[in-house]
PDB file of C-alpha atoms and ligand atoms in Angstrom:
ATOM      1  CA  UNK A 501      61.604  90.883 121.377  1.00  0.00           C
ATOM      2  CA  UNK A 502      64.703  91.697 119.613  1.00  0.00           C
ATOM      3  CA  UNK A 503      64.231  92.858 116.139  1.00  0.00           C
ATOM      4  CA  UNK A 504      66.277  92.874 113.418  1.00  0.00           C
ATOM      5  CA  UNK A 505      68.110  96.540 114.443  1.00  0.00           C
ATOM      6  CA  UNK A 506      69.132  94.895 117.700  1.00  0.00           C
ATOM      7  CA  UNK A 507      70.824  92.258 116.255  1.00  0.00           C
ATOM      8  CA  UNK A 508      72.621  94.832 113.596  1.00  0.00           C
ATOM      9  CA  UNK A 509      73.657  96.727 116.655  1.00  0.00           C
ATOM     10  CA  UNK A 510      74.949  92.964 118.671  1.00  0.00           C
ATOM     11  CA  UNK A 511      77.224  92.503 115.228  1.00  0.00           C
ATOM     12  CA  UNK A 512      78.491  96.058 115.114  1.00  0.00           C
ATOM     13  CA  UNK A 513      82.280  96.547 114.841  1.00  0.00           C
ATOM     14  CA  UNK A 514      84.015  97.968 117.651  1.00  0.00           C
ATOM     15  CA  UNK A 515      86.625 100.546 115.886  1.00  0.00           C
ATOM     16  CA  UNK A 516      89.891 101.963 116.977  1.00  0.00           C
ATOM     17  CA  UNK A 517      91.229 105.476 114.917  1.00  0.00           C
ATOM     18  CA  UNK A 518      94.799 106.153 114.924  1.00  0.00           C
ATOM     19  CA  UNK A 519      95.701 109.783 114.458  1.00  0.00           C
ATOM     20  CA  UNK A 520      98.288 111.779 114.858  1.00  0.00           C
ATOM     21  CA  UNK A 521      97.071 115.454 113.368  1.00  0.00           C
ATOM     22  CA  UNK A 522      94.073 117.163 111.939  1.00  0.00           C
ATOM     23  CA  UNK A 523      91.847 114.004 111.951  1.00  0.00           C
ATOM     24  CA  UNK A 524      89.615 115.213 108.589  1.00  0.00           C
ATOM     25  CA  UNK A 525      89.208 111.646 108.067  1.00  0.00           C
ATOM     26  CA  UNK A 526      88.419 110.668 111.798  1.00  0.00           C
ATOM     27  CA  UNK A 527      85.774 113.109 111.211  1.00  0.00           C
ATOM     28  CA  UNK A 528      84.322 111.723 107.607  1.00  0.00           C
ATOM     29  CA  UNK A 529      84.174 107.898 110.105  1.00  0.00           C
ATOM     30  CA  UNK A 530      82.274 110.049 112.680  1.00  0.00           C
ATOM     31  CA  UNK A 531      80.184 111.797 110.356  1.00  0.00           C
ATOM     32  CA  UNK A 532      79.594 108.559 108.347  1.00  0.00           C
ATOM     33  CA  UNK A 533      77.563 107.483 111.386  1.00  0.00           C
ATOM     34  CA  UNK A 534      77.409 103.796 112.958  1.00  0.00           C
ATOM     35  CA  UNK A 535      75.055 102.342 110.864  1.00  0.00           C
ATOM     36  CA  UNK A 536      76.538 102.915 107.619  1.00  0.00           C
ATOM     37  CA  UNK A 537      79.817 101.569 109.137  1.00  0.00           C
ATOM     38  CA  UNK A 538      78.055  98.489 110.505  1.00  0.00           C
ATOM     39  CA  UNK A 539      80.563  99.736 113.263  1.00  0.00           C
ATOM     40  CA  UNK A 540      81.248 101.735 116.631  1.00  0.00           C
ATOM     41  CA  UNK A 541      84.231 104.356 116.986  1.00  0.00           C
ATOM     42  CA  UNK A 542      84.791 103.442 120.335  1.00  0.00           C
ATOM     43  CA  UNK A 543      88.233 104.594 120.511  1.00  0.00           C
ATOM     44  CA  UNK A 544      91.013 106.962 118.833  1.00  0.00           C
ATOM     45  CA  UNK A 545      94.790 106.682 119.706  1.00  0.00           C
ATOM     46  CA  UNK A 546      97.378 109.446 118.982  1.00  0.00           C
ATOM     47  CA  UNK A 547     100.958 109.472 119.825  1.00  0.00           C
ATOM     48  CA  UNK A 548     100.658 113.671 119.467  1.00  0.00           C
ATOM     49  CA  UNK A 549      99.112 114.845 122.508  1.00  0.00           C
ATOM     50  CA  UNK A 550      97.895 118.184 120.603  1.00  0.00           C
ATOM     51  CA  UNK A 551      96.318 116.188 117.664  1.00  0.00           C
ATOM     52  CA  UNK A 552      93.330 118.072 116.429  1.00  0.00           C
ATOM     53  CA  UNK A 553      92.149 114.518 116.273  1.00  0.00           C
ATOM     54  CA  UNK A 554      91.789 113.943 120.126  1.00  0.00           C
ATOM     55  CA  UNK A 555      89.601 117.111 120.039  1.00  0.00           C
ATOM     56  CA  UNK A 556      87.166 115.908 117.294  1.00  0.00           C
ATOM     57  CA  UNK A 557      87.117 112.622 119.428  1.00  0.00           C
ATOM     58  CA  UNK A 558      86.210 114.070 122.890  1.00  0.00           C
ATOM     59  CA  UNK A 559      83.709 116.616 121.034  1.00  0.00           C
ATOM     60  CA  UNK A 560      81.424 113.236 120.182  1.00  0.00           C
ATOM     61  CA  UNK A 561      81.876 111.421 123.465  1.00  0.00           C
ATOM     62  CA  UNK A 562      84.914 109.136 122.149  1.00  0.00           C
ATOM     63  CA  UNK A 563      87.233 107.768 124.468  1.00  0.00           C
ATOM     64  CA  UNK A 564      89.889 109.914 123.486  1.00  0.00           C
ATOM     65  CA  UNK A 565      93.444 108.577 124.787  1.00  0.00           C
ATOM     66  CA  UNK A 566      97.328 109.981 124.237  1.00  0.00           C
ATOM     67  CA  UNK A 567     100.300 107.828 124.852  1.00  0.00           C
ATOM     68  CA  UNK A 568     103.640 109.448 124.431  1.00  0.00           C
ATOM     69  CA  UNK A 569     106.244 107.034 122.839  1.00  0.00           C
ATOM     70  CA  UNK A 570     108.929 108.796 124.190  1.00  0.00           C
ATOM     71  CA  UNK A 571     108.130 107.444 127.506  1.00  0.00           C
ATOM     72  CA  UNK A 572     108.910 103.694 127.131  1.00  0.00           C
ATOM     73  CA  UNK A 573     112.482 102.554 126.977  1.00  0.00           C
ATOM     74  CA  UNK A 574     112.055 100.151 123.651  1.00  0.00           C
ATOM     75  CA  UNK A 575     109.228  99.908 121.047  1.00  0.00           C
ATOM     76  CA  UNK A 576     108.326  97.125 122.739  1.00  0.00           C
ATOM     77  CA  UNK A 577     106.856  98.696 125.831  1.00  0.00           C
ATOM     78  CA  UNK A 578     104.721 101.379 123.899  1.00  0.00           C
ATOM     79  CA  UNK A 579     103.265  98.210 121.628  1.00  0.00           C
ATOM     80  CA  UNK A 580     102.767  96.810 124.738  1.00  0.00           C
ATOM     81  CA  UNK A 581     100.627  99.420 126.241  1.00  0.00           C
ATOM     82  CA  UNK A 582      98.565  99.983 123.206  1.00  0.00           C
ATOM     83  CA  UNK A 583      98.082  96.575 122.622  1.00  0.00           C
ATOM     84  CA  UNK A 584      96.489  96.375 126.058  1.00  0.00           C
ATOM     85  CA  UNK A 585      94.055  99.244 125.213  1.00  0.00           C
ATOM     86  CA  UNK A 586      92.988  97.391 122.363  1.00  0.00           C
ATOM     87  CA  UNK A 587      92.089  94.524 124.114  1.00  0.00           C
ATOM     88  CA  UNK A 588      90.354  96.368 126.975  1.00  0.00           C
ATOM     89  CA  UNK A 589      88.318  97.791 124.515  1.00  0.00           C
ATOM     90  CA  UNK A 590      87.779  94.751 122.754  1.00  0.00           C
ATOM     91  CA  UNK A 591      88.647  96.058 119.195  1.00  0.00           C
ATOM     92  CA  UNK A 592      87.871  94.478 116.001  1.00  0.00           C
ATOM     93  CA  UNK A 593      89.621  96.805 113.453  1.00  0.00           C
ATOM     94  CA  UNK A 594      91.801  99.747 113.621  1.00  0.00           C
ATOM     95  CA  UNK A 595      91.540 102.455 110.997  1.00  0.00           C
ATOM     96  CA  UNK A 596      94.625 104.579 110.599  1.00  0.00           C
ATOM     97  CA  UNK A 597      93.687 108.177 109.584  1.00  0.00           C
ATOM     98  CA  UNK A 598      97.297 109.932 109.082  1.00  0.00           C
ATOM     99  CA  UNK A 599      98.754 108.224 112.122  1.00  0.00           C
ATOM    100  CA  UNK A 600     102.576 109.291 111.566  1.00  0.00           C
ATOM    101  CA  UNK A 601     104.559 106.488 113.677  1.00  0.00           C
ATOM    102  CA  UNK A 602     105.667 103.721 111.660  1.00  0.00           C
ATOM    103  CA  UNK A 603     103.940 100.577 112.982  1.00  0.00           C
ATOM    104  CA  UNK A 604     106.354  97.564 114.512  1.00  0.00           C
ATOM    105  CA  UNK A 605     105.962  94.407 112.416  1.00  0.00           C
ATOM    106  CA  UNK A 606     104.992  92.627 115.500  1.00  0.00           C
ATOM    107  CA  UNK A 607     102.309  94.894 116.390  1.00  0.00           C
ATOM    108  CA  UNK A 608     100.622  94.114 112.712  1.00  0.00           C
ATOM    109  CA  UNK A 609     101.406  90.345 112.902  1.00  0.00           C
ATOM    110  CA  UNK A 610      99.288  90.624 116.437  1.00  0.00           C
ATOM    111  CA  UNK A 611      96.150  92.296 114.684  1.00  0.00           C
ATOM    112  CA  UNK A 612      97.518  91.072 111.151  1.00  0.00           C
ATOM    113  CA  UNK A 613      94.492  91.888 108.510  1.00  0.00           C
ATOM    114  CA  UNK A 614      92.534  93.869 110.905  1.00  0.00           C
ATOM    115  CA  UNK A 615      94.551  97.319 109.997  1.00  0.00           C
ATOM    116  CA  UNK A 616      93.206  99.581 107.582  1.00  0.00           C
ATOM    117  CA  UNK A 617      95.727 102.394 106.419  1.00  0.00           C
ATOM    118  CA  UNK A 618      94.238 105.333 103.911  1.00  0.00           C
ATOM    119  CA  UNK A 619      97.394 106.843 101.392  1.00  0.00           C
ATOM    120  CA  UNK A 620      96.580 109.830  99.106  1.00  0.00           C
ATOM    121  CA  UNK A 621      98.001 108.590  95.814  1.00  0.00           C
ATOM    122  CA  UNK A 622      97.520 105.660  94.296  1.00  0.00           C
ATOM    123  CA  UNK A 623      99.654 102.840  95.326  1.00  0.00           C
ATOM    124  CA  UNK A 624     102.600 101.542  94.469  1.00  0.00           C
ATOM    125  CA  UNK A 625     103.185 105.508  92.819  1.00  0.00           C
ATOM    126  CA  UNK A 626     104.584 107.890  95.088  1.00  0.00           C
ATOM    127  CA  UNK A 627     104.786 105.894  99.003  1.00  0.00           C
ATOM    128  CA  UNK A 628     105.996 107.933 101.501  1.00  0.00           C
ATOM    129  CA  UNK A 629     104.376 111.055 103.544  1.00  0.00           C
ATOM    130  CA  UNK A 630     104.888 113.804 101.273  1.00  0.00           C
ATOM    131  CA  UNK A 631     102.573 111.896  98.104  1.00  0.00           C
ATOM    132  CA  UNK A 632     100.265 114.759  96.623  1.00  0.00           C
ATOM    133  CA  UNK A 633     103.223 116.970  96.654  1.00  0.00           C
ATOM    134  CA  UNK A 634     105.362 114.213  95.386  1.00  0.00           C
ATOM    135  CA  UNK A 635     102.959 113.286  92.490  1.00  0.00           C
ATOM    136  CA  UNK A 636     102.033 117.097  91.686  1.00  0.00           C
ATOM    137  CA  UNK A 637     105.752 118.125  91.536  1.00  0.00           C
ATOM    138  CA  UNK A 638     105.932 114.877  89.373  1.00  0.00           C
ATOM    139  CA  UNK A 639     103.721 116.356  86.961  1.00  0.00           C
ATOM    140  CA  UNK A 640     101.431 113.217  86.965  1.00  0.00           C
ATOM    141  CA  UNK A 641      97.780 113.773  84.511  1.00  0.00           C
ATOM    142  CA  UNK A 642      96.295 111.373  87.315  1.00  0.00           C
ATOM    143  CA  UNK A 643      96.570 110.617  91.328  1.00  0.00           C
ATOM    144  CA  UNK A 644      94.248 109.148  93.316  1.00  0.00           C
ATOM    145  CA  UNK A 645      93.688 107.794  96.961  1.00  0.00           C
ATOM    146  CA  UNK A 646      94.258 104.404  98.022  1.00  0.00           C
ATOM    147  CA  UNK A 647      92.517 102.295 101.110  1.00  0.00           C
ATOM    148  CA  UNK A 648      94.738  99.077 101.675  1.00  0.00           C
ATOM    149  CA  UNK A 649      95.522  96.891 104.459  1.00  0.00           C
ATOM    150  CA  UNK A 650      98.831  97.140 106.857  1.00  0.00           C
ATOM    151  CA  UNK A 651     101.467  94.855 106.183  1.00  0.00           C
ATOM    152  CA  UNK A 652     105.110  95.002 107.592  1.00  0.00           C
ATOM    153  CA  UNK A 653     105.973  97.301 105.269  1.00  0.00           C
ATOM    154  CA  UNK A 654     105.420 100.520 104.213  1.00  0.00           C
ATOM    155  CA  UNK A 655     102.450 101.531 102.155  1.00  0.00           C
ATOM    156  CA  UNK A 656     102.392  98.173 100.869  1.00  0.00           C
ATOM    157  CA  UNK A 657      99.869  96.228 102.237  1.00  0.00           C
ATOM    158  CA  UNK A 658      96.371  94.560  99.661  1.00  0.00           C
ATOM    159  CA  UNK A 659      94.670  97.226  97.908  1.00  0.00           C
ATOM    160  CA  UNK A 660      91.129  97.828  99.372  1.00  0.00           C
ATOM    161  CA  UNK A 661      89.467 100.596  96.851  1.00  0.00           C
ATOM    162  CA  UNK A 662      91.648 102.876  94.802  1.00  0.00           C
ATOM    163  CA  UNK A 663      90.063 106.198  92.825  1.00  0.00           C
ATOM    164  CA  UNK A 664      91.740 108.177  91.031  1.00  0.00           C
ATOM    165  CA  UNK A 665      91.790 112.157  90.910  1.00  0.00           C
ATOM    166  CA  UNK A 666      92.881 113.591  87.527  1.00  0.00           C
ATOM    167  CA  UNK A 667      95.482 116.924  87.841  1.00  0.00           C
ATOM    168  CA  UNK A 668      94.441 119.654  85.727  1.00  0.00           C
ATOM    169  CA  UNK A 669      96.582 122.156  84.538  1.00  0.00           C
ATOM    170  CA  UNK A 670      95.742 125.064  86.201  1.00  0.00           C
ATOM    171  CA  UNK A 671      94.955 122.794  90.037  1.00  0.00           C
ATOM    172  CA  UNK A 672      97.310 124.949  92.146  1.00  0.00           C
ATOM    173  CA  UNK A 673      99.087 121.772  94.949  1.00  0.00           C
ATOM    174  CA  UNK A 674      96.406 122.892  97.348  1.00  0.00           C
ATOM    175  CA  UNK A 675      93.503 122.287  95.061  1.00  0.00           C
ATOM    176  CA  UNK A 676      94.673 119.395  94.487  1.00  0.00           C
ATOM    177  CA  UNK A 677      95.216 118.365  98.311  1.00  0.00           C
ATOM    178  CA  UNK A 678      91.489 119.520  98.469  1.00  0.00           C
ATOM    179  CA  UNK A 679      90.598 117.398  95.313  1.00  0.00           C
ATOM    180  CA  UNK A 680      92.313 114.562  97.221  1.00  0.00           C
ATOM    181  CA  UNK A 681      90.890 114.816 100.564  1.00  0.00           C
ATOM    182  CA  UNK A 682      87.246 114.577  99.207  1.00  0.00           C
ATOM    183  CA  UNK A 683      87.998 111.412  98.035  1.00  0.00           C
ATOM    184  CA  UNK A 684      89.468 110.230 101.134  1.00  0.00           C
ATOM    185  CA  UNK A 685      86.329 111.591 102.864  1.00  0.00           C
ATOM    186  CA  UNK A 686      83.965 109.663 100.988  1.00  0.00           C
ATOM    187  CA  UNK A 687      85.628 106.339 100.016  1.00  0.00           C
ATOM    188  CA  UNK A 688      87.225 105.566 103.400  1.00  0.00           C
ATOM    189  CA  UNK A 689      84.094 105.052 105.726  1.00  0.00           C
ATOM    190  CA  UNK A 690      83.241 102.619 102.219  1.00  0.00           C
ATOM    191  CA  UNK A 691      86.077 101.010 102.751  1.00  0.00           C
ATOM    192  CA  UNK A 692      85.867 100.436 106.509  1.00  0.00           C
ATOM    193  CA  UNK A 693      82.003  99.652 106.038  1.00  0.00           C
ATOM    194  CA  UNK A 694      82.940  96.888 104.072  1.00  0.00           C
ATOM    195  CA  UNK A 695      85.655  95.449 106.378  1.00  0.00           C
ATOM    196  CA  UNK A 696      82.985  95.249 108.853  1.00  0.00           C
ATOM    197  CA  UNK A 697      80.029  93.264 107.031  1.00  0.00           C
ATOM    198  CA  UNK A 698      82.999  91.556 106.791  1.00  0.00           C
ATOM    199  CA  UNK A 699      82.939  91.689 102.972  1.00  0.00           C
ATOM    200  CA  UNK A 700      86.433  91.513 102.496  1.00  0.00           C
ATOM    201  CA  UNK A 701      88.278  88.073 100.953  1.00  0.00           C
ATOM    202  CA  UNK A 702      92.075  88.426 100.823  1.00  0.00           C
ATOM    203  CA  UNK A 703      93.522  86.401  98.760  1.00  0.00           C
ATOM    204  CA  UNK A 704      97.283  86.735  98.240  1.00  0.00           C
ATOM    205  CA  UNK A 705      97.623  90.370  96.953  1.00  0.00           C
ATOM    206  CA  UNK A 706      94.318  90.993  95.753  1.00  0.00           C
ATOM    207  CA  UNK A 707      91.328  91.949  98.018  1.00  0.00           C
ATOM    208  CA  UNK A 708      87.575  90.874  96.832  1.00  0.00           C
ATOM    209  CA  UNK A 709      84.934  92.387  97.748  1.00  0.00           C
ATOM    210  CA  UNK A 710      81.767  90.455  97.990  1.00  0.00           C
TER     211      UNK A 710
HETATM  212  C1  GRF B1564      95.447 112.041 104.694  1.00  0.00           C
HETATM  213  O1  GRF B1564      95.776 112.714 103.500  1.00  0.00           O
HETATM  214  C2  GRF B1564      95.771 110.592 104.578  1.00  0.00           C
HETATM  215  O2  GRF B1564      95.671 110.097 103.285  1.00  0.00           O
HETATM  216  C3  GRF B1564      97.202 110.524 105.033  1.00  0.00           C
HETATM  217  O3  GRF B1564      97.299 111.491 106.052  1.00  0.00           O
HETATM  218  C4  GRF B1564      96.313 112.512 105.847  1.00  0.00           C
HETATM  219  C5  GRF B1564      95.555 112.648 107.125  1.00  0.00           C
HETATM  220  O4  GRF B1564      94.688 113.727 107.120  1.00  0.00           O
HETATM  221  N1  GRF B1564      97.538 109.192 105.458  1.00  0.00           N
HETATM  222  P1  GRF B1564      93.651 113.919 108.301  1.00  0.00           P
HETATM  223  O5  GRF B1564      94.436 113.983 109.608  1.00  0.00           O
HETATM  224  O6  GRF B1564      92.693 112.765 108.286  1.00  0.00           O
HETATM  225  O7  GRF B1564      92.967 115.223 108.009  1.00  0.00           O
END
């Protein structure tokens, strides 16, 4: 008899994490737990072979794989190679979780709405890799986090979920990186969870969520 768990488990999600350093947000997925995602980390990618990232993955019985980019002659190649680990592993949606390496266009126009990128400020304000120090040295009242979807360009892709974090006066830039990160922590597995009930409509620039 196959109840109605076993068919949750049939529809689950099979995830791929990109990460290229500490992986605190790898770690919020894990933690999240399968169910909640409605999806399986069955994989995490980093193009840094000493990515704390790898670690976290191995520690919970992820398949935990390196590729070094500066072994392939052209782009290409290395898209190539990943591309084939993707589709070994049968993945649905890949979650990038501070994955530094620019992706090609034509590796998101092969999984082209199926990348999830998270960005600690809130879109289009202060794109780039250096946003909470951006925005704090700004002097901005308010930040946030943004979950959005890859497109060719940078940081530019439909806007998921956005919340914002309000600076106060006396939040030295680490408090506020700490401020940030618990809001990455919590409304990224959201995010992902509702990519894979497959709740998400895109339509043009905007993203419902139903
Ligand atoms: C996060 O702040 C995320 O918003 C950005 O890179 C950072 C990654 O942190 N894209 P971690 O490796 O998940 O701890």
């Amino acid at each position: 008899m196959f109840g109605e768990n076993e068919n949750k488990l049939k529809n689950k999600k099979r995830i791929a994490v990109f990460a290229s350093g500490f992986g605190s947000n790898l770690q919020a997925l894990i933690d999240s737990g399968s169910d909640y995602l409605n999806g399986e980390i069955v994989l995490v990618f980093s193009n840094n072979k000493d990515a704390y990232a790898l670690k976290r993955a191995r520690r919970h019985g992820i398949k935990a794989v390196f590729v070094d980019p500066e072994k392939f002659d052209s782009r290409n190649q290395f898209d190539q190679k990943i591309t084939k680990l993707l589709e070994k592993e049968k993945i649905d949606l890949i979650v990038l979780a501070g994955y530094m390496l620019l992706l090609s266009k034509e590796f998101v126009a092969e999984f082209r709405n199926r990348i999830l990128n998270i960005h600690p400020a809130l879109l289009p304000s202060f794109k780039g890799t250096h946003a909470i120090e951006d925005a704090y040295e700004y002097g901005v009242k308010v930040t946030g986090v943004t979950v959005h979807f890859v497109d060719e360009n940078m940081d530019s892709g439909p806007i998921i979920l956005q919340e914002a974090v309000y600076v106060d006066q006396k939040d030295s830039l680490e408090k506020l990186e700490e401020k940030i990160h618990q809001v990455e922590h919590r409304i990224y597995p959201l995010a992902v969870k509702y990519f894979c009930e497959e709740r998400l409509k895109i339509e043009g620039r905007k993203v419902k969520i139903i």
